[in-house]
CSV table of C-alpha atoms and ligand atoms in Angstrom, one decimal:
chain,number,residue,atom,x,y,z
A,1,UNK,CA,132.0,70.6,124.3
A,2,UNK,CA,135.3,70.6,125.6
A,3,UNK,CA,136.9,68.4,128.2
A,4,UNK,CA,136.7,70.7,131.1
A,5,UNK,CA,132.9,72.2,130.6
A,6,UNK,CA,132.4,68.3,130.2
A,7,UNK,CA,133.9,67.9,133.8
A,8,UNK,CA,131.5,70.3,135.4
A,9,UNK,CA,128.2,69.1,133.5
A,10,UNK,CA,128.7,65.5,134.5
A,11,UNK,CA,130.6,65.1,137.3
A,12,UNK,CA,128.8,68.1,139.2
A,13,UNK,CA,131.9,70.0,139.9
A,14,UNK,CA,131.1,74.1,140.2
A,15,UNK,CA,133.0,76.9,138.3
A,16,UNK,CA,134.9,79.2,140.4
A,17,UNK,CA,133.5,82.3,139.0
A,18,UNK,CA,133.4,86.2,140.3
A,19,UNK,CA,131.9,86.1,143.6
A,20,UNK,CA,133.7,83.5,144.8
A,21,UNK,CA,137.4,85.1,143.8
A,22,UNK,CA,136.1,88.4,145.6
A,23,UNK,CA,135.3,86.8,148.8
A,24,UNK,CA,138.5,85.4,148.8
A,25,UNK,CA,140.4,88.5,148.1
A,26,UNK,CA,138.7,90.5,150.6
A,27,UNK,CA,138.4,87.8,153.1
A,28,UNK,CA,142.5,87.5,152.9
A,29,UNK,CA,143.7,90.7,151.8
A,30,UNK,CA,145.4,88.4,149.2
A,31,UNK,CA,144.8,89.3,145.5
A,32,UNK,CA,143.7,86.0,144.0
A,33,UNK,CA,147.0,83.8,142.6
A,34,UNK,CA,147.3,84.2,138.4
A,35,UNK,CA,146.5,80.5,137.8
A,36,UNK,CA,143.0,81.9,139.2
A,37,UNK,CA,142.6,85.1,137.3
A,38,UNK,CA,143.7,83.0,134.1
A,39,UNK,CA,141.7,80.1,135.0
A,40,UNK,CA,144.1,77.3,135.3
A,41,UNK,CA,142.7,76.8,138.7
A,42,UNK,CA,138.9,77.0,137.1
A,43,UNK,CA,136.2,74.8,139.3
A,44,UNK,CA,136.1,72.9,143.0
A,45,UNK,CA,133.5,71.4,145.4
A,46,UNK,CA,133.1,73.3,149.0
A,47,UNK,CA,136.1,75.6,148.1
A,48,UNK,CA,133.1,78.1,149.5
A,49,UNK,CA,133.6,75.9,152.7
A,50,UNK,CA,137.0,76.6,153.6
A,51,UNK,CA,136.2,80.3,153.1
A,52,UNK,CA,133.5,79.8,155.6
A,53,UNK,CA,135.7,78.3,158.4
A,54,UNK,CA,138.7,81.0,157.4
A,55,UNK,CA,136.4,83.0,158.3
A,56,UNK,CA,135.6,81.9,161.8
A,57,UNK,CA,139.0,81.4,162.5
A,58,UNK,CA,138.6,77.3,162.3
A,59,UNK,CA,141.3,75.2,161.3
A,60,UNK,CA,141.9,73.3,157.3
A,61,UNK,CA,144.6,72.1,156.0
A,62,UNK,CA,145.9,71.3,152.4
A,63,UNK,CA,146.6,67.5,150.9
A,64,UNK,CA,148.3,67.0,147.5
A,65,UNK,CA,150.6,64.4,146.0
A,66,UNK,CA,152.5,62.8,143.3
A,67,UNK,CA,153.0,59.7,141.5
A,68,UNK,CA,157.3,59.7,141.4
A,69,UNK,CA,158.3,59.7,137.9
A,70,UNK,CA,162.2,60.2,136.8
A,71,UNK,CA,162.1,64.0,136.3
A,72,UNK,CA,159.2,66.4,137.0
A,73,UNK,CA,158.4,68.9,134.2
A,74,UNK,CA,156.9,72.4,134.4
A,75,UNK,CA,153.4,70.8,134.3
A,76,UNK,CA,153.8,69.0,137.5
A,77,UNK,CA,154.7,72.0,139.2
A,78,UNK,CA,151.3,73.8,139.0
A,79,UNK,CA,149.5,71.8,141.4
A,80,UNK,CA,152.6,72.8,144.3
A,81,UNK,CA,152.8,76.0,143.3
A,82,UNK,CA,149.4,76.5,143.8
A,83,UNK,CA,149.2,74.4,147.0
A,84,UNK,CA,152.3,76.7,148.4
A,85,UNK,CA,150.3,79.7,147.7
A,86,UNK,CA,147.6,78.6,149.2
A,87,UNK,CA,149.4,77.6,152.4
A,88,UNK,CA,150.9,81.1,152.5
A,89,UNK,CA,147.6,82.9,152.3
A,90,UNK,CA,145.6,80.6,154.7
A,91,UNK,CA,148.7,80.1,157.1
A,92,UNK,CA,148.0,75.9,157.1
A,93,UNK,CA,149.6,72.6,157.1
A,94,UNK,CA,150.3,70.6,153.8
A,95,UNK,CA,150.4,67.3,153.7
A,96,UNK,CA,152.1,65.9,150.4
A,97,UNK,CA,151.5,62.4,149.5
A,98,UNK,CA,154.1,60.4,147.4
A,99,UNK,CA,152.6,57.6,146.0
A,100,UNK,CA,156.0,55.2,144.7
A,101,UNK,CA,153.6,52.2,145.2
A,102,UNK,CA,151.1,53.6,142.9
A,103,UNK,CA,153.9,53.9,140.4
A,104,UNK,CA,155.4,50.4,141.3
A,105,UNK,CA,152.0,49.0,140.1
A,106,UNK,CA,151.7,51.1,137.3
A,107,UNK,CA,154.7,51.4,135.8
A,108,UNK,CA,157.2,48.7,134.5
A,109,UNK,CA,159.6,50.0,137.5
A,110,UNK,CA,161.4,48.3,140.6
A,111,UNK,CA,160.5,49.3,143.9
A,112,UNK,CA,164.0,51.1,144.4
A,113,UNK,CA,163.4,53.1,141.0
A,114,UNK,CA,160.6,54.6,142.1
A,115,UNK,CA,162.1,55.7,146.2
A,116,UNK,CA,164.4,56.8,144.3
A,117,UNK,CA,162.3,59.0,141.9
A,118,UNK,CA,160.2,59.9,145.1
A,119,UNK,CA,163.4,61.3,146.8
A,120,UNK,CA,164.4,63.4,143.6
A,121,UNK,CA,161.1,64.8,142.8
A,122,UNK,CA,160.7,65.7,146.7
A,123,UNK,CA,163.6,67.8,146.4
A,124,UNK,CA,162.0,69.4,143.4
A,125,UNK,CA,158.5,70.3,145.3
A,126,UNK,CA,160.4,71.5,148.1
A,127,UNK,CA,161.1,74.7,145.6
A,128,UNK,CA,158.1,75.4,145.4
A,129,UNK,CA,158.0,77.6,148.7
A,130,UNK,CA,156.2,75.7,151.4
A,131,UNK,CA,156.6,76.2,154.9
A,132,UNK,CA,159.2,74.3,156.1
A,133,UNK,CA,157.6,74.1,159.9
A,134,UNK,CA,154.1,73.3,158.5
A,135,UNK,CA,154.6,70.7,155.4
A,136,UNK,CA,154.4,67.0,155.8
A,137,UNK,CA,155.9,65.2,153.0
A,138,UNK,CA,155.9,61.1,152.7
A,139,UNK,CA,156.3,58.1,150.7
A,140,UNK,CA,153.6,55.9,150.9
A,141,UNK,CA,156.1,52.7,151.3
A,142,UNK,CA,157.2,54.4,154.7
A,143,UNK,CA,154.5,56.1,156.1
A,144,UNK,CA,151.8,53.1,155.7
A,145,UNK,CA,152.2,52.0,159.0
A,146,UNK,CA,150.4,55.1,160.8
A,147,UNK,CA,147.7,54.8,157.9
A,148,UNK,CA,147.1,51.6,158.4
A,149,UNK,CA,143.9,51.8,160.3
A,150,UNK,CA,142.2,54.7,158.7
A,151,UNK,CA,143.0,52.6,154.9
A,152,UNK,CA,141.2,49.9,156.2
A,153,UNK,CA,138.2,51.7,157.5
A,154,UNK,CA,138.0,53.1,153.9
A,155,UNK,CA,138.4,49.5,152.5
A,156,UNK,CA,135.9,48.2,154.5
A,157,UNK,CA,133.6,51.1,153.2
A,158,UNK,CA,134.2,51.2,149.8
A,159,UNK,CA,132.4,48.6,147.5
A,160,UNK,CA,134.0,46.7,144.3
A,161,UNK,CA,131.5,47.8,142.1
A,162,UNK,CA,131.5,51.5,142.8
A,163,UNK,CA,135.6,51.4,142.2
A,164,UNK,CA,135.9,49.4,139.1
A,165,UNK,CA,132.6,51.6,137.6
A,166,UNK,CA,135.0,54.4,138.6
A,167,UNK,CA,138.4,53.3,137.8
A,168,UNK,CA,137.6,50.9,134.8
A,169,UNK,CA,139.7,48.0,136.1
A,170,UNK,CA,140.0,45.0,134.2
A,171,UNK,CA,140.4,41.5,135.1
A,172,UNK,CA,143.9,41.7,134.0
A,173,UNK,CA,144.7,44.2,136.1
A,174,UNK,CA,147.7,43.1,138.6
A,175,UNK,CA,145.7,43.7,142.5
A,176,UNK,CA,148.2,46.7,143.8
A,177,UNK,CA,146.7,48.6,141.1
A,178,UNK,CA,142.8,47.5,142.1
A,179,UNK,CA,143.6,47.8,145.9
A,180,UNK,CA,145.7,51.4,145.7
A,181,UNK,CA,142.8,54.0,145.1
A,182,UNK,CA,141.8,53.5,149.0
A,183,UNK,CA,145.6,54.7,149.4
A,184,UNK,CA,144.9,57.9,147.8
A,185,UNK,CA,141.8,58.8,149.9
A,186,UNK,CA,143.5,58.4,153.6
A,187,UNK,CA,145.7,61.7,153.7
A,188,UNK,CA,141.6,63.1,153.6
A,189,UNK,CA,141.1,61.9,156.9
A,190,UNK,CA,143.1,64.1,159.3
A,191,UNK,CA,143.3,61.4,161.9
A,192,UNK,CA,146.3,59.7,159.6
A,193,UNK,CA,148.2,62.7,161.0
A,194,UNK,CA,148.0,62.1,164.9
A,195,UNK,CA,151.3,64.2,165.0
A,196,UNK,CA,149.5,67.0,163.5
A,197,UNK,CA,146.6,66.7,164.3
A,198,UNK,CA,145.5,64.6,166.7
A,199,UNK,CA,142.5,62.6,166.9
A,200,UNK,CA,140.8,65.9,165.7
A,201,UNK,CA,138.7,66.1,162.5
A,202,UNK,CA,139.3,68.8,160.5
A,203,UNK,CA,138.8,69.0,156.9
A,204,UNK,CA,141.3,69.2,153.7
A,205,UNK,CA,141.3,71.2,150.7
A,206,UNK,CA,142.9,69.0,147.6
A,207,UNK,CA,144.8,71.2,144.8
A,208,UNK,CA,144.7,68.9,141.7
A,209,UNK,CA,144.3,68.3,138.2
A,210,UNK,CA,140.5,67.2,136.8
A,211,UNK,CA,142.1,63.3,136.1
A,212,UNK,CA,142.3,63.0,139.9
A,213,UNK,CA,138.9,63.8,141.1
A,214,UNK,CA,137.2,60.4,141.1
A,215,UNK,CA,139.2,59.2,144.0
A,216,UNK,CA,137.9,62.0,145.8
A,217,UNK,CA,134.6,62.0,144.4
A,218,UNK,CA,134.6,58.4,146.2
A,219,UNK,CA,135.8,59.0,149.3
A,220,UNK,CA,132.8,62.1,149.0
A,221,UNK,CA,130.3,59.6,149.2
A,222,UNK,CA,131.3,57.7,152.0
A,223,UNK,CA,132.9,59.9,154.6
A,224,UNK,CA,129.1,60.9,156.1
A,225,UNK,CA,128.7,56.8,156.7
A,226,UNK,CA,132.4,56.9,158.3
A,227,UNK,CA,131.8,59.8,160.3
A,228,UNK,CA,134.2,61.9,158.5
A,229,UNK,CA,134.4,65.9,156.9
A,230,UNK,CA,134.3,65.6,153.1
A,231,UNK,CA,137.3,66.7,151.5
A,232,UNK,CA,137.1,70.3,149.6
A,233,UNK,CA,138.6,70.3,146.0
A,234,UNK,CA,140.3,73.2,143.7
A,235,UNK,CA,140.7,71.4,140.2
A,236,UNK,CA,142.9,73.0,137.4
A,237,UNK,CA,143.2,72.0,133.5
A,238,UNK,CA,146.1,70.3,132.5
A,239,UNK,CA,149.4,72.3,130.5
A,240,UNK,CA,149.4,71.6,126.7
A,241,UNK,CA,152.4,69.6,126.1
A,242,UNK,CA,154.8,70.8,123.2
A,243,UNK,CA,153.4,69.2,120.4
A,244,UNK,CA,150.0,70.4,120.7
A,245,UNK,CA,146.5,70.3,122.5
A,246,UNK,CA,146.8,67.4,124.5
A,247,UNK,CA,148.3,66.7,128.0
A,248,UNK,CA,152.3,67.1,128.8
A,249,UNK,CA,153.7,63.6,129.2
A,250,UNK,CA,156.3,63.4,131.0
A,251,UNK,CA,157.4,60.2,129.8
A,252,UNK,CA,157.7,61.7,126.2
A,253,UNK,CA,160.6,63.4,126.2
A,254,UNK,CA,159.8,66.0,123.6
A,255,UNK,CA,156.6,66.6,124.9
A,256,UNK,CA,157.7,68.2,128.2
A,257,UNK,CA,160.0,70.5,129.3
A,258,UNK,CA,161.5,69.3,132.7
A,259,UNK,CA,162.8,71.3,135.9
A,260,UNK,CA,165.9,70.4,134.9
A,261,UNK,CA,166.1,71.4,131.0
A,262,UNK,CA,169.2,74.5,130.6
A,263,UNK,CA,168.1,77.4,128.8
A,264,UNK,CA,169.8,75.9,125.3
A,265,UNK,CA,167.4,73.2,125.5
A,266,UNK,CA,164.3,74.9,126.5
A,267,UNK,CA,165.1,77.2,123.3
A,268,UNK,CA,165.0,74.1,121.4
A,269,UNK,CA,162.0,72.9,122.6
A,270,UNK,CA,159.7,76.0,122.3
A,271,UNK,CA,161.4,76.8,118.6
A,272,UNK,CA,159.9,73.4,118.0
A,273,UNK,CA,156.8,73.6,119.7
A,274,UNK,CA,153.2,74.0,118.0
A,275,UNK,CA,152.3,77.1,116.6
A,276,UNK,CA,149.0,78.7,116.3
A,277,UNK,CA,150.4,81.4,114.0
A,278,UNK,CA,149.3,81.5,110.5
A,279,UNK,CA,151.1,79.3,108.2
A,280,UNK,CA,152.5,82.5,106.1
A,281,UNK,CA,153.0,85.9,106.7
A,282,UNK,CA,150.1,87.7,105.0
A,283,UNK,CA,147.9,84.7,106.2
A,284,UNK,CA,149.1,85.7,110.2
A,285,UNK,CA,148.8,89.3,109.5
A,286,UNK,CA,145.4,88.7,108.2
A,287,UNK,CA,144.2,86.4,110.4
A,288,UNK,CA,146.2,86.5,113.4
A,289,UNK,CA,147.2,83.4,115.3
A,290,UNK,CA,144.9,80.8,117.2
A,291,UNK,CA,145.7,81.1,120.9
A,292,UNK,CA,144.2,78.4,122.4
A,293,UNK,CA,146.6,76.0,119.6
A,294,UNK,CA,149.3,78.4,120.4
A,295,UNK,CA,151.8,76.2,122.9
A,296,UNK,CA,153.9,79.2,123.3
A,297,UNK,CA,151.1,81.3,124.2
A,298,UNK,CA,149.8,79.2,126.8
A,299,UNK,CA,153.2,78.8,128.5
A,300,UNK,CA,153.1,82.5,128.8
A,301,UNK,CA,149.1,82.7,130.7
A,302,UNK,CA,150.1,80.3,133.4
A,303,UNK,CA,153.7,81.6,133.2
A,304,UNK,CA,154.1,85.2,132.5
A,305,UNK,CA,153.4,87.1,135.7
A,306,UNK,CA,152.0,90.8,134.5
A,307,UNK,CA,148.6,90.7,133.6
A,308,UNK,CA,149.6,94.2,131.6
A,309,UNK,CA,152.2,92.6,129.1
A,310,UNK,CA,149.8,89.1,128.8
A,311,UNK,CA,146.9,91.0,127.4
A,312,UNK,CA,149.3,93.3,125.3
A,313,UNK,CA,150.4,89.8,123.7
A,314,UNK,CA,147.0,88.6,123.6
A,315,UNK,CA,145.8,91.3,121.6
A,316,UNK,CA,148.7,91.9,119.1
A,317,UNK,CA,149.6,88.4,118.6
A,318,UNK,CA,145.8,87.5,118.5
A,319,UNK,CA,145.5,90.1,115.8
A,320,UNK,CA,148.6,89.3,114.0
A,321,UNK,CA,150.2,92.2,114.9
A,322,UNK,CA,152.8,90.3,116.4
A,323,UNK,CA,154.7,87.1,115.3
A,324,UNK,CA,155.1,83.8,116.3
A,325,UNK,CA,158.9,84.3,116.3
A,326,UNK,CA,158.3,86.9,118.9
A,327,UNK,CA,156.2,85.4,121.4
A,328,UNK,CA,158.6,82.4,121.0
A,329,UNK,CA,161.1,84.5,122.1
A,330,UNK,CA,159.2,85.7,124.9
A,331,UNK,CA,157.8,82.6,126.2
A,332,UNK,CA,161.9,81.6,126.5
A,333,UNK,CA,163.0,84.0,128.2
A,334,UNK,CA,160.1,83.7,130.8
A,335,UNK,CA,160.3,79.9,131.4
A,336,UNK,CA,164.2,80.3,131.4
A,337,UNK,CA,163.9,83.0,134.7
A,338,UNK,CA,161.3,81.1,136.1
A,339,UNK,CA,163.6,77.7,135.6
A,340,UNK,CA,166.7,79.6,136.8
A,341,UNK,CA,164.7,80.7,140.1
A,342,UNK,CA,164.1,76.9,140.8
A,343,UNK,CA,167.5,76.2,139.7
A,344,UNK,CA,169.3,78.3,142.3
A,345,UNK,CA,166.6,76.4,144.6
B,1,LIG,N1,147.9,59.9,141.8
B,1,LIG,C1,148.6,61.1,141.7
B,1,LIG,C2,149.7,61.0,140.5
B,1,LIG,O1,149.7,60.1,139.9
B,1,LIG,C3,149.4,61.4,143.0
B,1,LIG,C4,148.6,61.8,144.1
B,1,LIG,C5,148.5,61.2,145.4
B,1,LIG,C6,147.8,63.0,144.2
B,1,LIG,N2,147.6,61.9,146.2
B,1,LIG,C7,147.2,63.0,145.5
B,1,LIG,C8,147.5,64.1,143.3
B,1,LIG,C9,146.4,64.1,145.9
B,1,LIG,C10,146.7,65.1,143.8
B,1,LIG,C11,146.1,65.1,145.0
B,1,LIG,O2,150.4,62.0,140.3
């Protein structure tokens, strides 16, 4: 069973499937974002929820974050991409968390390495098209004095035992990384925002990748003790890195192509990135190519904005109709214009 069926089995996350996609088209007039046609976007908890109080005209807003790292690649992106979307369609606030502590306890950095990664990839999510009057961005290191109180009432909440089961600690583990997943759950609580929000409690809807959910599946089970709305989660898978099936790194540099590749380079990396194609011609024409190996091809589903000229290249290339040169070619030229819009950003 794969990784993300596994996900919804065990950790009792639910698909997003039909019904829910047309109640949020006709409830917003919006047709539904292509990371949710294609499925990147594929499962959530009380995503029905936040339709609900759309609906009634009650207020939600949007939390997502990032761990700073030296140079965000095109996987990182998804996530605030999404979350701008989202914020467009529902008219909300976002909040964006940047954790550089997490990072200074994770990573073999120093404390100005990671501001300073913080302030760089802040420029870089501020491309993604947010609301300028309704987006609250902040680094952890600065803003932990408003968020004081509301991280301890989830300290004081949380036990040991349930985050260690969760997280896996080990005794070795230095304490900022045992003591940080509280850190993650305050932007849930919408009294950390007094600015915004006053003492008011409203509840959140959390854009993020699968590997993120047990800190929210933590915080699920104790915000009914605290008095507190449960966050509401949209998960998405994760983009294949270059070399194949697994997760894009981004602190393998040929693994990832980054926000701030030029066009020569991304060439590079795609010419060299795993094929699904068959390994000679008459074996590809016979055969076709495997598309869920094919880097390239999945680059061009979360990519590759007509849904027209994406199932024309599913088809031929899945027949073998079309080559890998091709759709290398294509995949390019699409993450070059969709590079060069964030460049001139
Ligand atoms: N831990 C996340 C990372 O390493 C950063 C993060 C903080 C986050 N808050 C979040 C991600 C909320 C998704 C949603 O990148």
């Amino acid at each position: 069973m794969n990784k993300y069926q596994e996900f919804i089995d065990q950790f009792g996350a639910s698909p997003i499937n039909n019904d829910l996609l047309e109640r949020f088209e006709k409830l917003t007039g919006k047709k539904a974002h292509k990371f949710l046609r294609r499925e990147i976007f594929y499962a959530q908890r009380d995503f029905d929820q936040i339709l609900d109080l759309y609906e009634k005209g009650e207020p939600f807003y949007i939390y997502t974050g990032r761990g700073p790292s030296f140079s965000m690649h095109i996987g990182h992106i998804i996530p605030f991409e999404f979350a701008a979307y989202l914020q467009n369609v529902f008219d909300v606030y976002v909040i964006i968390q940047m954790t550089d502590d997490e990072k200074y306890f994770t990573r073999d950095l120093t404390f100005d390495q990671t501001e300073d990664y913080a302030n760089k990839n802040i420029k870089d999510i501020m491309k993604c098209g947010f609301n300028p009057e309704k987006t609250f961005i902040f680094k952890n290191s600065e803003y932990i004095g408003t968020m004081y109180h509301n991280l301890c009432r989830i300290q004081r909440n949380l036990k040991f035992a349930d985050v260690k089961s969760t997280f896996g600690f080990e005794q070795a583990d230095n304490m900022g990384k045992i003591s940080f997943p509280p850190m993650q759950m305050v932007p849930c609580l919408s009294s950390t925002f007094p600015h915004l929000f006053g003492s008011k409690k409203i509840k959140c809807l959390i854009p993020c990748a699968i590997d993120q959910d047990p800190y929210f599946r933590l915080i699920r089970d104790i915000t009914f003790r605290m008095g507190e709305q449960k966050p509401a989660l949209i998960f998405s898978k994760y983009i294949p890195s270059l070399q194949g099936p697994c997760k894009m790194s981004s602190s393998v540099f040929e693994s990832a192509i980054y926000l701030d590749d030029t066009r020569t380079i991304v060439a590079q990396k795609i010419k060299n990135a795993f094929s699904g194609g068959g390994s000679t011609k008459k074996e590809h024409e016979r055969f076709g190519a495997n598309l869920e190996a094919d880097v390239s091809y999945q680059y061009l589903r979360i990519f590759l904005d007509s849904d027209d000229e994406l199932q024309d290249i599913t088809v031929k290339y899945g027949s073998g109709k079309m080559y890998t040169r091709e759709i290398k070619e294509k995949t390019i030229e699409v993450l070059d214009a969709y590079l060069e819009t964030m460049r001139k950003k």
